[in-house]
């Protein structure tokens, strides 16, 4: 018996700022990603008190400027995706290709034409485009001159941007998401909200206000999309890290509940249910602010209630454990959030705990909470690939993905309505967290190192041919 339903959306996922390059081509403006330095110090630089989005070529390298030159080579790349048998391809539109500053009234036609070519190329191969409207690449002007998403003016700028994109592509695109990993701002607002410490990221009131503004902007995008085509599916997108208490101590259990509310659920509760959850006021008080301090209008709340999202997209790479009763617990790294080391799990080279069973739990928790379809739009293993002979033997990646696909199959048996699966970085690209090429996720190897050396030639890995069989068999052959 086939577990995965007919029409299941197998594919892969990327983001414009991590693979396109061409950062100054055809009228494109600078984005926040263009101002993020490369290397393991990327997050610490962004988190420093004096970082102000200035680009300093003498001090740093900026690998996102070049990416993997997908801007010039997208046809070659999509052809490889088609060879794998992709049913869908999740990619993002660079806001600054459409509105270079972000605050213009009139879009840049060259940017729209570029994405039209990508969409048309996908459709020629029978690949459904899945578009992220904003993926960690808001216009730099909106971060520097407007202070990021805490400024309500950005709602109108995003509404204009989303309206242009949706009006242009709604006849060709069936699936969209409004903001990538919107809840990441809880730990690190630079990527999704365009705020750093020098522009107010240290004040949780600003983060909460920025979220509210994004919630309203997202609802406006849903309104626009559904008025164009009621069948257009527009989702939210969150990081989800299944979270366990380290033990059965009720104190740790309660702390786990709170972490789940604040990180895993808060943003989706608003975007999916259309209203702020009951725990909102306590959460805000815990972080030094209150609901009354936020700039929220009755019309805002009506929009949120009237235009919730259609599905829940999420990234899942790892789980987390909570221990507040031990003075110095053994901590471990993660996808913008860390946690306590779980003694039952192994970790990747970058310290992310590998937990396939946690994906089954995540799918059950999200589907049973919201009763709307769910979509695993990011998942994968970041690893260093060694070129030995004619092909990269990335069995470690195959094993990781196989175990997570098996977990998805279990969740479907549990009754979860799962739309599809798009593993992250289906072609090697620049890492969001470190700006490195050496942290590779792809089925396709790109000959480029952390210093920018290499031919950029594309070469399928062993996992390329394995995933092709997975898709051909609709998940029966793993």
Coordinates of C-alpha atoms in Angstrom, one line a residue:
X1 CA 0.0 0.0 0.0
X2 CA 1.3 3.4 -0.9
X3 CA 1.4 5.7 2.1
X4 CA 1.9 9.0 0.3
X5 CA -1.2 10.3 -1.4
X6 CA -1.5 10.7 -5.2
X7 CA -0.4 14.2 -6.1
X8 CA 2.0 14.5 -3.2
X9 CA 4.3 17.5 -3.8
X10 CA 7.9 16.0 -3.8
X11 CA 10.5 18.7 -4.6
X12 CA 13.2 20.9 -3.1
X13 CA 13.6 24.3 -1.7
X14 CA 15.9 27.3 -2.1
X15 CA 16.0 31.1 -1.3
X16 CA 16.9 33.8 -3.8
X17 CA 19.5 35.4 -1.6
X18 CA 21.4 32.2 -1.1
X19 CA 21.7 31.0 -4.6
X20 CA 20.9 33.7 -7.2
X21 CA 23.8 36.0 -7.1
X22 CA 23.5 38.9 -9.6
X23 CA 23.0 41.1 -6.5
X24 CA 23.3 44.3 -8.6
X25 CA 22.0 43.1 -12.0
X26 CA 19.0 44.5 -14.0
X27 CA 18.1 47.1 -11.5
X28 CA 18.1 45.0 -8.3
X29 CA 18.6 46.9 -5.1
X30 CA 20.5 45.8 -2.0
X31 CA 18.8 43.5 0.5
X32 CA 19.6 42.8 4.2
X33 CA 21.2 39.5 3.0
X34 CA 23.6 41.5 0.8
X35 CA 24.9 43.2 4.0
X36 CA 25.5 40.0 5.9
X37 CA 29.2 39.0 6.0
X38 CA 30.3 35.5 5.2
X39 CA 32.0 33.1 7.7
X40 CA 31.2 31.5 11.0
X41 CA 31.2 34.9 12.7
X42 CA 28.2 36.0 10.7
X43 CA 25.6 35.7 13.5
X44 CA 27.9 37.3 16.1
X45 CA 28.6 40.2 13.8
X46 CA 24.9 40.8 13.2
X47 CA 24.2 40.5 16.9
X48 CA 26.9 43.0 17.9
X49 CA 25.8 46.3 19.4
X50 CA 27.3 48.5 16.7
X51 CA 26.2 46.6 13.6
X52 CA 24.2 49.0 11.4
X53 CA 23.9 47.2 8.0
X54 CA 26.9 48.9 6.5
X55 CA 28.8 46.9 3.9
X56 CA 32.5 46.8 4.6
X57 CA 34.3 45.1 1.7
X58 CA 37.7 45.7 3.3
X59 CA 36.8 43.8 6.4
X60 CA 34.4 41.1 5.2
X61 CA 33.5 39.0 2.3
X62 CA 29.9 38.8 1.1
X63 CA 29.2 35.4 -0.5
X64 CA 25.5 36.2 -1.1
X65 CA 26.5 38.7 -3.7
X66 CA 27.5 35.9 -6.0
X67 CA 25.6 32.9 -4.6
X68 CA 26.0 30.0 -7.0
X69 CA 25.2 32.2 -10.0
X70 CA 21.7 30.8 -10.3
X71 CA 20.6 34.1 -11.8
X72 CA 22.5 33.1 -15.0
X73 CA 22.1 29.3 -14.7
X74 CA 18.6 28.8 -13.5
X75 CA 17.6 26.9 -16.7
X76 CA 20.4 24.4 -16.1
X77 CA 19.5 24.0 -12.5
X78 CA 15.8 23.5 -13.1
X79 CA 16.5 21.0 -15.8
X80 CA 18.4 19.0 -13.1
X81 CA 15.5 19.3 -10.7
X82 CA 13.3 17.9 -13.5
X83 CA 15.7 15.1 -14.0
X84 CA 15.1 14.2 -10.4
X85 CA 11.4 14.2 -11.0
X86 CA 10.4 17.2 -8.9
X87 CA 6.7 17.7 -8.7
X88 CA 7.3 21.2 -7.2
X89 CA 10.1 23.7 -6.6
X90 CA 10.0 26.1 -3.6
X91 CA 11.9 29.3 -4.3
X92 CA 11.6 32.9 -3.1
X93 CA 11.3 36.1 -5.0
X94 CA 13.8 38.7 -4.1
X95 CA 11.8 41.8 -3.0
X96 CA 14.6 44.0 -4.2
X97 CA 14.4 42.7 -7.8
X98 CA 10.8 44.0 -7.9
X99 CA 11.2 47.1 -5.7
X100 CA 14.9 47.9 -5.3
X101 CA 14.3 50.2 -2.4
X102 CA 11.1 48.7 -1.2
X103 CA 9.2 51.9 -0.9
X104 CA 8.6 52.7 -4.6
X105 CA 5.2 52.7 -6.2
X106 CA 6.2 51.2 -9.6
X107 CA 7.9 47.8 -9.9
X108 CA 11.1 46.9 -11.8
X109 CA 9.9 45.0 -14.9
X110 CA 13.2 43.3 -15.4
X111 CA 12.8 41.6 -12.0
X112 CA 9.3 40.4 -12.8
X113 CA 10.4 39.1 -16.2
X114 CA 13.2 37.1 -14.5
X115 CA 10.8 35.3 -12.2
X116 CA 8.4 34.8 -15.0
X117 CA 11.1 32.9 -16.8
X118 CA 11.8 30.8 -13.7
X119 CA 8.1 30.0 -13.4
X120 CA 7.7 29.2 -17.1
X121 CA 10.7 26.9 -17.0
X122 CA 9.3 25.1 -14.1
X123 CA 5.9 24.7 -15.7
X124 CA 7.5 23.4 -19.0
X125 CA 8.9 20.5 -16.9
X126 CA 5.6 19.9 -15.1
X127 CA 7.0 21.4 -11.8
X128 CA 4.6 23.4 -9.7
X129 CA 6.2 26.7 -8.4
X130 CA 5.9 27.2 -4.7
X131 CA 6.7 30.8 -4.0
X132 CA 8.0 32.4 -0.8
X133 CA 7.1 36.1 -1.1
X134 CA 9.7 37.2 1.6
X135 CA 12.6 35.0 2.6
X136 CA 15.2 36.7 4.7
X137 CA 15.9 39.4 2.0
X138 CA 13.9 42.5 2.8
X139 CA 15.2 45.7 1.1
X140 CA 18.1 47.2 2.9
X141 CA 16.5 50.6 2.7
X142 CA 13.6 49.4 4.7
X143 CA 16.0 48.1 7.4
X144 CA 18.3 51.2 7.5
X145 CA 15.9 54.1 6.8
X146 CA 12.7 52.8 8.2
X147 CA 14.1 50.7 11.1
X148 CA 12.7 47.3 9.9
X149 CA 9.4 45.7 10.5
X150 CA 8.6 47.6 13.7
X151 CA 7.6 50.5 11.4
X152 CA 3.9 50.2 10.3
X153 CA 4.8 51.8 7.0
X154 CA 6.2 48.5 5.9
X155 CA 2.7 47.0 5.8
X156 CA 1.8 49.2 2.9
X157 CA 5.1 48.5 1.1
X158 CA 4.7 44.8 1.5
X159 CA 1.0 45.0 0.4
X160 CA 2.1 46.8 -2.8
X161 CA 4.9 44.2 -3.4
X162 CA 2.7 41.2 -2.8
X163 CA -0.1 42.7 -4.9
X164 CA 2.3 43.1 -7.9
X165 CA 3.7 39.6 -7.5
X166 CA 0.3 37.9 -7.1
X167 CA -1.4 39.9 -9.9
X168 CA 1.5 39.0 -12.2
X169 CA 1.7 35.3 -11.4
X170 CA -1.6 34.1 -9.9
X171 CA -2.6 32.3 -13.2
X172 CA 0.6 30.3 -13.1
X173 CA 1.2 29.7 -9.4
X174 CA -1.0 27.6 -7.1
X175 CA 1.1 27.8 -3.8
X176 CA 2.6 30.7 -1.9
X177 CA 3.9 31.5 1.5
X178 CA 4.0 35.0 3.0
X179 CA 7.1 35.1 5.2
X180 CA 9.9 32.6 5.7
X181 CA 10.4 31.3 9.3
X182 CA 8.5 34.3 10.7
X183 CA 9.0 33.0 14.3
X184 CA 12.8 33.1 14.0
X185 CA 12.7 36.7 15.2
X186 CA 12.1 35.4 18.7
X187 CA 15.8 34.6 18.9
X188 CA 17.2 36.6 16.0
X189 CA 15.1 39.4 14.4
X190 CA 17.8 40.5 11.9
X191 CA 16.9 38.0 9.2
X192 CA 13.1 38.2 9.1
X193 CA 12.4 41.6 10.6
X194 CA 15.5 43.6 9.5
X195 CA 16.2 44.7 13.0
X196 CA 19.5 44.6 14.8
X197 CA 20.5 46.0 18.2
X198 CA 21.4 49.4 16.9
X199 CA 17.8 49.7 15.5
X200 CA 15.9 48.3 18.5
X201 CA 16.2 44.5 18.3
X202 CA 17.1 44.4 22.0
X203 CA 13.6 45.5 23.0
X204 CA 11.0 42.8 22.8
X205 CA 8.3 45.4 22.3
X206 CA 9.8 46.1 18.9
X207 CA 9.9 42.4 18.0
X208 CA 6.2 42.0 19.0
X209 CA 5.2 45.1 17.0
X210 CA 7.2 43.9 14.0
X211 CA 5.4 40.5 14.2
X212 CA 2.0 42.3 14.4
X213 CA 2.8 44.4 11.3
X214 CA 3.9 41.2 9.5
X215 CA 0.7 39.4 10.5
X216 CA -1.4 42.2 9.1
X217 CA 0.7 42.3 5.9
X218 CA 0.3 38.6 5.5
X219 CA -3.4 38.8 6.0
X220 CA -3.5 41.5 3.3
X221 CA -1.6 39.2 0.9
X222 CA -4.1 36.4 1.6
X223 CA -7.0 38.8 0.8
X224 CA -5.3 39.9 -2.4
X225 CA -4.6 36.3 -3.5
X226 CA -8.0 34.9 -2.7
X227 CA -9.7 37.8 -4.5
X228 CA -7.7 37.0 -7.6
X229 CA -8.3 33.2 -7.3
X230 CA -10.1 31.6 -4.3
X231 CA -8.2 28.4 -5.1
X232 CA -4.8 29.9 -4.6
X233 CA -3.3 28.4 -1.5
X234 CA -1.3 30.9 0.7
X235 CA 0.4 29.6 3.7
X236 CA 2.5 30.8 6.7
X237 CA 5.9 29.4 7.3
X238 CA 7.6 28.8 10.7
X239 CA 10.6 27.0 12.1
X240 CA 9.3 24.1 14.2
X241 CA 11.6 22.4 16.7
X242 CA 9.8 19.6 18.5
X243 CA 10.5 20.4 22.2
X244 CA 10.9 17.9 25.0
X245 CA 11.3 18.4 28.7
X246 CA 14.6 16.9 29.8
X247 CA 12.7 14.9 32.5
X248 CA 9.3 14.5 34.2
X249 CA 9.9 17.3 36.7
X250 CA 6.8 19.4 36.5
X251 CA 9.0 22.6 36.6
X252 CA 10.7 21.5 33.4
X253 CA 7.4 20.4 31.9
X254 CA 5.9 23.8 32.5
X255 CA 9.0 25.5 31.0
X256 CA 8.6 23.3 27.9
X257 CA 5.0 24.3 27.6
X258 CA 6.0 28.0 27.6
X259 CA 8.8 27.5 25.1
X260 CA 6.4 25.7 22.8
X261 CA 3.9 28.6 23.1
X262 CA 6.4 31.3 22.6
X263 CA 8.5 29.8 19.8
X264 CA 6.6 27.0 18.0
X265 CA 3.1 28.3 18.2
X266 CA 2.7 32.0 18.7
X267 CA 3.1 33.2 15.1
X268 CA 1.1 30.3 13.6
X269 CA -1.6 30.7 16.2
X270 CA -2.3 34.2 14.9
X271 CA -1.8 33.5 11.2
X272 CA -3.8 30.2 11.1
X273 CA -6.5 30.8 13.8
X274 CA -6.8 34.5 12.9
X275 CA -6.6 35.8 16.5
X276 CA -4.0 36.3 19.2
X277 CA -3.8 33.3 21.6
X278 CA -4.9 33.4 25.2
X279 CA -1.3 33.3 26.5
X280 CA -0.3 36.4 24.6
X281 CA -0.4 38.9 27.5
X282 CA 1.6 36.7 29.8
X283 CA 4.2 36.1 27.1
X284 CA 4.6 39.8 26.5
X285 CA 4.8 40.6 30.2
X286 CA 7.5 37.9 30.6
X287 CA 9.5 39.9 28.1
X288 CA 8.9 43.3 29.5
X289 CA 6.0 44.7 27.4
X290 CA 2.2 44.3 27.1
X291 CA -0.5 44.1 24.5
X292 CA -1.7 47.6 25.3
X293 CA 1.8 49.0 24.4
X294 CA 1.5 47.8 20.9
X295 CA 0.1 49.8 18.0
X296 CA -2.8 47.5 17.1
X297 CA -6.1 48.8 15.5
X298 CA -9.5 47.1 15.5
X299 CA -9.2 47.0 11.7
X300 CA -6.0 45.1 12.1
X301 CA -7.7 42.5 14.2
X302 CA -10.6 42.2 11.8
X303 CA -8.1 41.6 8.9
X304 CA -6.3 38.8 10.9
X305 CA -9.6 37.1 11.7
X306 CA -11.0 37.4 8.1
X307 CA -7.9 36.3 6.2
X308 CA -6.1 33.5 7.9
X309 CA -3.7 31.3 5.9
X310 CA -4.7 28.1 4.1
X311 CA -1.9 25.8 5.3
X312 CA 1.1 25.6 7.6
X313 CA 4.5 25.4 6.0
X314 CA 7.4 24.7 8.3
X315 CA 11.0 23.9 8.4
X316 CA 12.1 21.0 10.6
X317 CA 15.8 20.2 11.1
X318 CA 16.1 19.2 14.8
X319 CA 14.4 19.0 18.1
X320 CA 15.1 20.8 21.3
X321 CA 15.1 19.9 25.0
X322 CA 14.4 22.1 28.0
X323 CA 16.1 22.0 31.4
X324 CA 15.6 24.9 33.8
X325 CA 16.3 22.9 37.0
X326 CA 20.0 22.2 36.4
X327 CA 22.3 25.2 37.0
X328 CA 24.6 24.6 34.0
X329 CA 22.9 22.1 31.6
X330 CA 24.9 20.8 28.7
X331 CA 23.8 23.0 25.8
X332 CA 23.9 22.4 22.1
X333 CA 23.6 24.5 18.9
X334 CA 20.6 24.6 16.5
X335 CA 18.7 26.4 13.8
X336 CA 18.7 29.9 15.3
X337 CA 17.7 28.4 18.6
X338 CA 19.8 26.1 20.7
X339 CA 18.7 23.9 23.6
X340 CA 19.9 21.2 26.0
X341 CA 21.7 18.2 24.8
X342 CA 19.4 15.2 24.5
X343 CA 21.3 12.1 25.5
X344 CA 19.2 10.0 23.1
X345 CA 20.1 11.9 20.0
X346 CA 23.1 12.3 17.7
X347 CA 24.1 15.6 16.2
X348 CA 25.3 16.9 12.9
X349 CA 28.8 18.4 12.3
X350 CA 27.2 21.8 13.1
X351 CA 25.7 20.5 16.4
X352 CA 22.1 20.2 15.3
X353 CA 20.4 17.2 17.0
X354 CA 19.0 14.7 14.5
X355 CA 15.6 13.5 15.4
X356 CA 13.4 11.9 12.7
X357 CA 10.8 10.8 15.2
X358 CA 10.5 14.4 16.2
X359 CA 9.2 15.2 12.7
X360 CA 6.3 12.7 13.2
X361 CA 5.5 14.4 16.5
X362 CA 5.7 17.9 14.9
X363 CA 3.4 16.9 12.1
X364 CA 0.8 15.5 14.6
X365 CA 1.1 18.5 16.9
X366 CA 0.7 21.0 14.1
X367 CA -2.1 19.2 12.2
X368 CA -4.2 18.4 15.3
X369 CA -3.7 22.0 16.7
X370 CA -4.8 23.7 13.5
X371 CA -6.7 21.2 11.4
X372 CA -5.3 22.7 8.2
X373 CA -3.0 21.0 5.7
X374 CA 0.7 21.0 6.6
X375 CA 3.7 21.2 4.3
X376 CA 7.3 20.3 5.2
X377 CA 9.0 23.0 3.2
X378 CA 12.5 22.6 4.7
X379 CA 14.4 19.6 6.1
X380 CA 17.9 18.3 5.5
X381 CA 21.4 17.6 6.7
X382 CA 24.1 20.2 6.4
X383 CA 27.4 18.4 6.0
X384 CA 30.8 18.7 4.4
X385 CA 30.9 16.6 1.2
X386 CA 34.2 15.1 0.1
X387 CA 34.8 14.8 -3.6
X388 CA 36.3 11.3 -4.1
X389 CA 36.3 9.9 -7.6
X390 CA 33.5 10.7 -10.0
X391 CA 30.6 11.0 -7.5
X392 CA 30.0 12.2 -3.9
X393 CA 28.9 9.2 -1.9
X394 CA 26.6 11.1 0.5
X395 CA 25.1 8.1 2.2
X396 CA 24.9 10.1 5.5
X397 CA 22.4 12.5 3.7
X398 CA 20.4 9.7 2.2
X399 CA 20.1 8.1 5.7
X400 CA 19.0 11.3 7.2
X401 CA 16.4 12.0 4.6
X402 CA 15.2 8.4 4.5
X403 CA 14.5 8.4 8.2
X404 CA 12.6 11.7 8.0
X405 CA 10.5 10.5 5.0
X406 CA 9.7 7.3 7.0
X407 CA 8.5 9.6 9.9
X408 CA 6.3 11.5 7.4
X409 CA 4.8 8.2 6.3
X410 CA 4.0 7.4 9.9
X411 CA 2.4 10.8 10.4
X412 CA 0.2 10.3 7.3
X413 CA -0.9 7.0 8.8
X414 CA -1.7 8.9 12.0
X415 CA -4.2 10.9 9.9
X416 CA -2.1 14.0 9.1
X417 CA -3.0 15.9 5.9
X418 CA 0.5 16.4 4.5
X419 CA 0.8 18.3 1.2
X420 CA 4.4 17.7 0.3
X421 CA 8.1 17.7 1.1
X422 CA 10.7 20.1 -0.2
X423 CA 14.1 19.3 1.3
X424 CA 16.3 22.4 1.9
X425 CA 19.1 23.4 -0.4
X426 CA 18.3 20.9 -3.1
X427 CA 21.3 22.3 -4.9
X428 CA 24.3 23.4 -2.8
X429 CA 24.0 27.1 -1.9
X430 CA 25.3 29.7 0.6
X431 CA 24.4 28.9 4.2
X432 CA 22.1 31.4 5.8
X433 CA 23.6 31.0 9.3
X434 CA 27.3 31.1 8.3
X435 CA 27.6 32.3 4.8
X436 CA 29.6 29.2 4.0
X437 CA 29.5 26.9 1.0
X438 CA 31.1 24.1 2.9
X439 CA 27.8 23.5 4.9
X440 CA 26.1 21.6 2.0
X441 CA 22.6 20.3 1.8
X442 CA 22.1 19.6 -1.9
X443 CA 21.5 16.6 -4.1
X444 CA 23.6 18.6 -6.6
X445 CA 27.2 19.5 -5.8
X446 CA 28.3 23.0 -6.8
X447 CA 32.1 23.4 -7.2
X448 CA 32.6 26.5 -5.1
X449 CA 34.4 26.8 -1.8
X450 CA 34.1 29.2 1.2
X451 CA 36.7 31.6 -0.4
X452 CA 34.9 31.8 -3.7
X453 CA 37.1 29.5 -5.6
X454 CA 35.8 26.9 -8.0
X455 CA 34.2 26.3 -11.4
X456 CA 30.6 26.4 -10.2
X457 CA 30.1 23.2 -12.2
X458 CA 27.0 21.2 -11.1
X459 CA 27.4 17.5 -10.4
X460 CA 24.7 15.1 -9.1
X461 CA 25.6 13.3 -5.9
X462 CA 24.5 9.8 -5.0
X463 CA 21.5 11.3 -3.1
X464 CA 20.3 12.8 -6.5
X465 CA 19.7 9.3 -7.9
X466 CA 18.3 8.0 -4.6
X467 CA 15.8 10.9 -4.4
X468 CA 14.8 10.4 -8.0
X469 CA 13.7 6.8 -7.1
X470 CA 11.9 8.0 -4.0
X471 CA 9.8 10.4 -6.2
X472 CA 9.3 7.9 -9.0
X473 CA 7.9 5.4 -6.5
X474 CA 5.9 8.1 -4.6
X475 CA 7.9 7.3 -1.4
X476 CA 7.6 3.5 -1.7
X477 CA 11.3 2.9 -2.5
X478 CA 13.5 4.4 0.2

